[in-house]
Amino acid sequence: QVQLQESGPGLVKPSETLSLTCAVSGDSISSDYFWGWVRQPPGKGLEWIGSIHHSGGTYSNASLKSRVTLSTDTSKSQFSLKLSSVTAADTAVYYCARHVRVVTSRSKLGLPRRTYYFDYWGQGTLVTVSS
Amino acid sequence: QSALTQPPSASGSPGQSVTISCTGTSSDVGGFNSVSWYQRHPGKAPKLIVYDVTKRPSGVPDRFSGSKSGNTASLTVSGLQADDEADYFCSSYAGSDNLAVFGGGTKLTVL
């Protein structure tokens, strides 16, 4: 059974950098999955932040891309999120999740068509941005 | 404002069926067969219950079913049980620059 657990400071000051780590058990960070971050601000819906593959490939939400840094540490079986220059709008419950990317078919030109979904999630950690 | 639109609440009595909608655009829900649904009980980790519009992970009861028509995806929960009371979120792939967009969530109440 794959398990994920977020950890990091629950309070971050405005303009500083939010740093979270996700510890993975029951699977290897080096397996052929992406590892992602999703957040939910109070009273709002979920928002995908970004996802990283152990090979270094990363994808980020365009609205957050300039502030997001993703990394993996295969020796510790964990991956991390850094979000810089935070404001009160970054207050949210942050989830880490395993992000599946699977080729479902190929076009006439042989290009892969893929599907994406999150199959395992952590319980989430609340991060408040306040002075 | 979430990219995908879900009703904020839904309800039904035990044994009944309830359907939750998830409306997007041709750039997400309508453009790809990559819609997924998640169940989240308070304080718990979200759980994948439907992926690729209609598929269920192993262990998810067939009381949960997904479908899609145009830009709207739907989750139907049949034979409602008390434990189905939870928040439900939909998600869709929206292109290589936006791997996942989500709905605002629907709180399902079992009366």
Short mmCIF file of C-alpha atoms in Angstrom, two decimals:
data_model
loop_
_atom_site.label_atom_id
_atom_site.label_comp_id
_atom_site.label_asym_id
_atom_site.label_seq_id
_atom_site.Cartn_x
_atom_site.Cartn_y
_atom_site.Cartn_z
CA GLN A 1 0.00 0.00 0.00
CA VAL A 2 1.44 3.34 -1.06
CA GLN A 3 1.44 5.98 1.66
CA LEU A 4 2.38 9.63 1.50
CA GLN A 5 2.92 12.04 4.37
CA GLU A 6 3.44 15.78 4.13
CA SER A 7 5.62 17.68 6.59
CA GLY A 8 6.77 21.25 7.03
CA PRO A 9 6.10 24.49 8.91
CA GLY A 10 2.47 25.30 9.55
CA LEU A 11 3.14 29.05 9.61
CA VAL A 12 5.11 31.07 7.07
CA LYS A 13 5.62 34.82 6.99
CA PRO A 14 4.58 36.87 3.96
CA SER A 15 7.31 37.24 1.31
CA GLU A 16 9.15 34.17 2.62
CA THR A 17 9.44 30.72 1.04
CA LEU A 18 7.07 27.88 1.87
CA SER A 19 8.87 24.55 2.04
CA LEU A 20 7.13 21.18 2.26
CA THR A 21 8.36 17.61 2.02
CA CYS A 22 6.43 14.47 1.18
CA ALA A 23 7.69 11.12 2.46
CA VAL A 24 6.71 8.14 0.33
CA SER A 25 6.44 4.55 1.53
CA GLY A 26 5.25 1.44 -0.25
CA ASP A 27 6.70 2.58 -3.58
CA SER A 28 9.95 3.92 -4.92
CA ILE A 29 10.33 7.56 -5.88
CA SER A 30 12.30 6.17 -8.83
CA SER A 31 9.32 4.31 -10.22
CA ASP A 32 7.74 5.57 -13.43
CA TYR A 33 5.29 7.97 -11.85
CA PHE A 34 5.13 11.68 -11.35
CA TRP A 35 4.87 13.03 -7.82
CA GLY A 36 2.63 16.02 -7.38
CA TRP A 37 1.38 18.76 -5.15
CA VAL A 38 -2.21 19.99 -4.89
CA ARG A 39 -3.60 22.63 -2.54
CA GLN A 40 -6.98 23.80 -1.29
CA PRO A 41 -7.35 27.35 0.04
CA PRO A 42 -10.05 27.81 2.69
CA GLY A 43 -13.50 27.79 1.13
CA LYS A 44 -12.18 27.12 -2.36
CA GLY A 45 -11.59 24.14 -4.62
CA LEU A 46 -8.48 22.12 -5.25
CA GLU A 47 -5.63 23.60 -7.31
CA TRP A 48 -2.83 21.59 -8.93
CA ILE A 49 0.56 23.15 -8.16
CA GLY A 50 3.02 20.96 -10.01
CA SER A 51 4.41 17.47 -10.54
CA ILE A 52 7.89 16.02 -10.87
CA HIS A 53 9.38 12.79 -12.25
CA HIS A 54 12.52 11.33 -10.65
CA SER A 55 14.29 11.81 -13.98
CA GLY A 56 13.93 15.54 -13.45
CA GLY A 57 10.98 16.28 -15.69
CA THR A 58 8.67 18.81 -14.10
CA TYR A 59 5.33 20.39 -14.88
CA SER A 60 3.85 23.35 -13.01
CA ASN A 61 0.63 25.32 -12.98
CA ALA A 62 1.22 28.31 -15.23
CA SER A 63 -0.16 30.66 -12.59
CA LEU A 64 2.43 29.53 -10.04
CA LYS A 65 5.32 28.46 -12.24
CA SER A 66 7.58 31.43 -11.52
CA ARG A 67 7.42 30.74 -7.78
CA VAL A 68 7.50 26.93 -7.71
CA THR A 69 10.54 24.69 -7.27
CA LEU A 70 10.11 20.92 -7.21
CA SER A 71 12.73 18.34 -6.30
CA THR A 72 13.13 14.68 -5.42
CA ASP A 73 15.48 12.88 -3.04
CA THR A 74 15.56 9.23 -4.00
CA SER A 75 17.89 8.32 -1.13
CA LYS A 76 15.27 9.49 1.36
CA SER A 77 12.27 8.44 -0.73
CA GLN A 78 10.80 11.90 -0.60
CA PHE A 79 10.00 14.85 -2.79
CA SER A 80 9.70 18.52 -1.99
CA LEU A 81 7.93 21.74 -2.86
CA LYS A 82 9.24 25.27 -2.45
CA LEU A 83 6.90 28.19 -3.11
CA SER A 84 8.57 31.58 -2.94
CA SER A 85 7.29 35.07 -2.15
CA VAL A 86 4.18 33.80 -0.41
CA THR A 87 1.17 35.95 0.43
CA ALA A 88 -2.02 35.33 2.39
CA ALA A 89 -3.50 33.91 -0.83
CA ASP A 90 -1.14 30.95 -0.48
CA THR A 91 -2.78 29.90 2.80
CA ALA A 92 -4.14 26.44 2.10
CA VAL A 93 -4.13 22.77 2.91
CA TYR A 94 -1.31 21.29 0.83
CA TYR A 95 -1.52 17.70 -0.38
CA CYS A 96 1.11 15.53 -1.98
CA ALA A 97 0.02 12.75 -4.30
CA ARG A 98 1.28 10.14 -6.74
CA HIS A 99 0.49 11.43 -10.23
CA VAL A 100 -0.11 8.68 -12.76
CA ARG A 101 0.69 9.27 -16.43
CA VAL A 102 -0.24 6.41 -18.74
CA VAL A 103 -0.17 6.11 -22.51
CA THR A 104 -3.65 5.10 -23.61
CA SER A 105 -3.29 5.15 -27.39
CA ARG A 106 -1.30 6.62 -30.23
CA SER A 107 -2.25 9.01 -32.99
CA LYS A 108 -1.89 8.19 -36.65
CA LEU A 109 1.55 9.80 -36.45
CA GLY A 110 2.47 7.55 -33.56
CA LEU A 111 2.33 10.30 -30.96
CA PRO A 112 1.22 9.09 -27.53
CA ARG A 113 -2.09 10.06 -26.05
CA ARG A 114 -1.88 10.02 -22.28
CA THR A 115 -4.18 10.05 -19.31
CA TYR A 116 -3.38 11.56 -15.94
CA TYR A 117 -4.82 11.08 -12.46
CA PHE A 118 -3.74 11.02 -8.80
CA ASP A 119 -4.04 7.54 -7.32
CA TYR A 120 -2.61 8.01 -3.81
CA TRP A 121 -2.72 11.11 -1.64
CA GLY A 122 -1.38 12.31 1.68
CA GLN A 123 -3.73 13.58 4.37
CA GLY A 124 -2.70 17.17 3.77
CA THR A 125 -1.06 19.81 5.90
CA LEU A 126 -2.37 23.29 6.63
CA VAL A 127 0.02 26.11 5.88
CA THR A 128 -0.94 29.58 7.03
CA VAL A 129 0.79 32.66 5.67
CA SER A 130 0.73 35.37 8.30
CA SER A 131 3.06 37.73 10.07
CA GLN B 1 -13.16 30.30 -8.95
CA SER B 2 -12.43 26.70 -9.91
CA ALA B 3 -11.79 25.68 -13.50
CA LEU B 4 -14.48 23.01 -13.38
CA THR B 5 -17.97 23.68 -12.05
CA GLN B 6 -19.60 21.36 -9.54
CA PRO B 7 -22.74 21.90 -7.45
CA PRO B 8 -21.70 22.79 -3.90
CA SER B 9 -24.01 20.23 -2.37
CA ALA B 10 -26.02 17.11 -3.13
CA SER B 11 -28.09 14.80 -0.99
CA GLY B 12 -30.03 11.59 -0.99
CA SER B 13 -31.53 9.02 1.34
CA PRO B 14 -29.95 5.64 2.01
CA GLY B 15 -30.49 3.31 -0.92
CA GLN B 16 -31.19 6.09 -3.38
CA SER B 17 -28.96 7.27 -6.23
CA VAL B 18 -27.43 10.69 -6.62
CA THR B 19 -25.55 12.20 -9.56
CA ILE B 20 -22.93 14.93 -9.27
CA SER B 21 -22.06 16.96 -12.35
CA CYS B 22 -18.73 18.47 -13.35
CA THR B 23 -18.82 21.02 -16.16
CA GLY B 24 -15.76 22.23 -18.00
CA THR B 25 -14.94 23.22 -21.55
CA SER B 26 -13.69 21.67 -24.76
CA SER B 27 -10.17 22.43 -23.51
CA ASP B 28 -10.46 20.06 -20.58
CA VAL B 29 -13.42 17.76 -19.88
CA GLY B 30 -14.72 17.82 -23.43
CA GLY B 31 -11.35 17.48 -25.08
CA PHE B 32 -9.89 14.49 -23.28
CA ASN B 33 -11.05 11.20 -21.78
CA SER B 34 -9.00 11.95 -18.69
CA VAL B 35 -11.60 12.79 -16.05
CA SER B 36 -11.13 11.52 -12.52
CA TRP B 37 -13.18 11.71 -9.34
CA TYR B 38 -12.02 11.78 -5.73
CA GLN B 39 -13.79 11.17 -2.42
CA ARG B 40 -12.60 12.90 0.70
CA HIS B 41 -13.86 12.29 4.21
CA PRO B 42 -13.12 15.03 6.78
CA GLY B 43 -9.49 14.96 7.86
CA LYS B 44 -8.68 12.06 5.57
CA ALA B 45 -6.62 11.74 2.41
CA PRO B 46 -8.58 12.05 -0.83
CA LYS B 47 -9.32 8.70 -2.46
CA LEU B 48 -9.45 8.02 -6.19
CA ILE B 49 -12.82 6.47 -7.08
CA VAL B 50 -13.04 6.94 -10.85
CA TYR B 51 -10.41 7.59 -13.53
CA ASP B 52 -10.44 7.77 -17.33
CA VAL B 53 -14.08 8.91 -17.10
CA THR B 54 -15.55 5.49 -16.33
CA LYS B 55 -12.90 3.21 -14.79
CA ARG B 56 -12.82 2.23 -11.11
CA PRO B 57 -9.66 1.35 -9.18
CA SER B 58 -9.55 -2.03 -7.56
CA GLY B 59 -11.58 -2.06 -4.36
CA VAL B 60 -13.98 0.73 -5.30
CA PRO B 61 -17.57 -0.59 -5.30
CA ASP B 62 -19.49 -0.61 -8.56
CA ARG B 63 -22.02 1.65 -6.85
CA PHE B 64 -19.74 4.44 -8.04
CA SER B 65 -19.90 5.07 -11.78
CA GLY B 66 -18.66 7.81 -14.06
CA SER B 67 -19.79 9.11 -17.42
CA LYS B 68 -19.28 12.05 -19.75
CA SER B 69 -21.33 13.91 -22.32
CA GLY B 70 -19.74 16.80 -24.15
CA ASN B 71 -18.14 19.15 -21.65
CA THR B 72 -19.88 17.67 -18.63
CA ALA B 73 -18.75 14.67 -16.64
CA SER B 74 -20.91 12.99 -14.02
CA LEU B 75 -20.45 10.76 -11.01
CA THR B 76 -23.36 8.60 -9.94
CA VAL B 77 -23.47 7.00 -6.53
CA SER B 78 -26.09 4.26 -6.36
CA GLY B 79 -27.45 2.54 -3.28
CA LEU B 80 -26.37 5.40 -1.04
CA GLN B 81 -24.78 4.39 2.25
CA ALA B 82 -23.99 6.46 5.31
CA ASP B 83 -20.27 6.18 4.61
CA ASP B 84 -20.74 7.84 1.21
CA GLU B 85 -21.21 11.14 3.01
CA ALA B 86 -18.10 13.03 1.99
CA ASP B 87 -16.73 15.69 -0.33
CA TYR B 88 -16.35 14.74 -3.99
CA PHE B 89 -14.00 16.45 -6.43
CA CYS B 90 -13.67 16.06 -10.17
CA SER B 91 -10.51 16.64 -12.15
CA SER B 92 -9.53 16.70 -15.80
CA TYR B 93 -6.38 16.82 -17.88
CA ALA B 94 -6.25 20.16 -19.69
CA GLY B 95 -3.23 19.90 -21.93
CA SER B 96 0.53 19.64 -21.59
CA ASP B 97 0.72 23.02 -19.86
CA ASN B 98 -1.98 22.14 -17.35
CA LEU B 99 -1.90 18.55 -16.25
CA ALA B 100 -4.83 18.85 -13.88
CA VAL B 101 -7.73 21.20 -13.27
CA PHE B 102 -10.21 20.58 -10.50
CA GLY B 103 -13.77 21.33 -9.58
CA GLY B 104 -14.79 23.22 -6.47
CA GLY B 105 -16.08 20.09 -4.79
CA THR B 106 -19.52 18.78 -3.87
CA LYS B 107 -20.53 17.93 -0.33
CA LEU B 108 -22.70 14.82 -0.44
CA THR B 109 -25.08 14.40 2.48
CA VAL B 110 -26.84 11.11 3.18
CA LEU B 111 -30.11 12.04 4.80
#
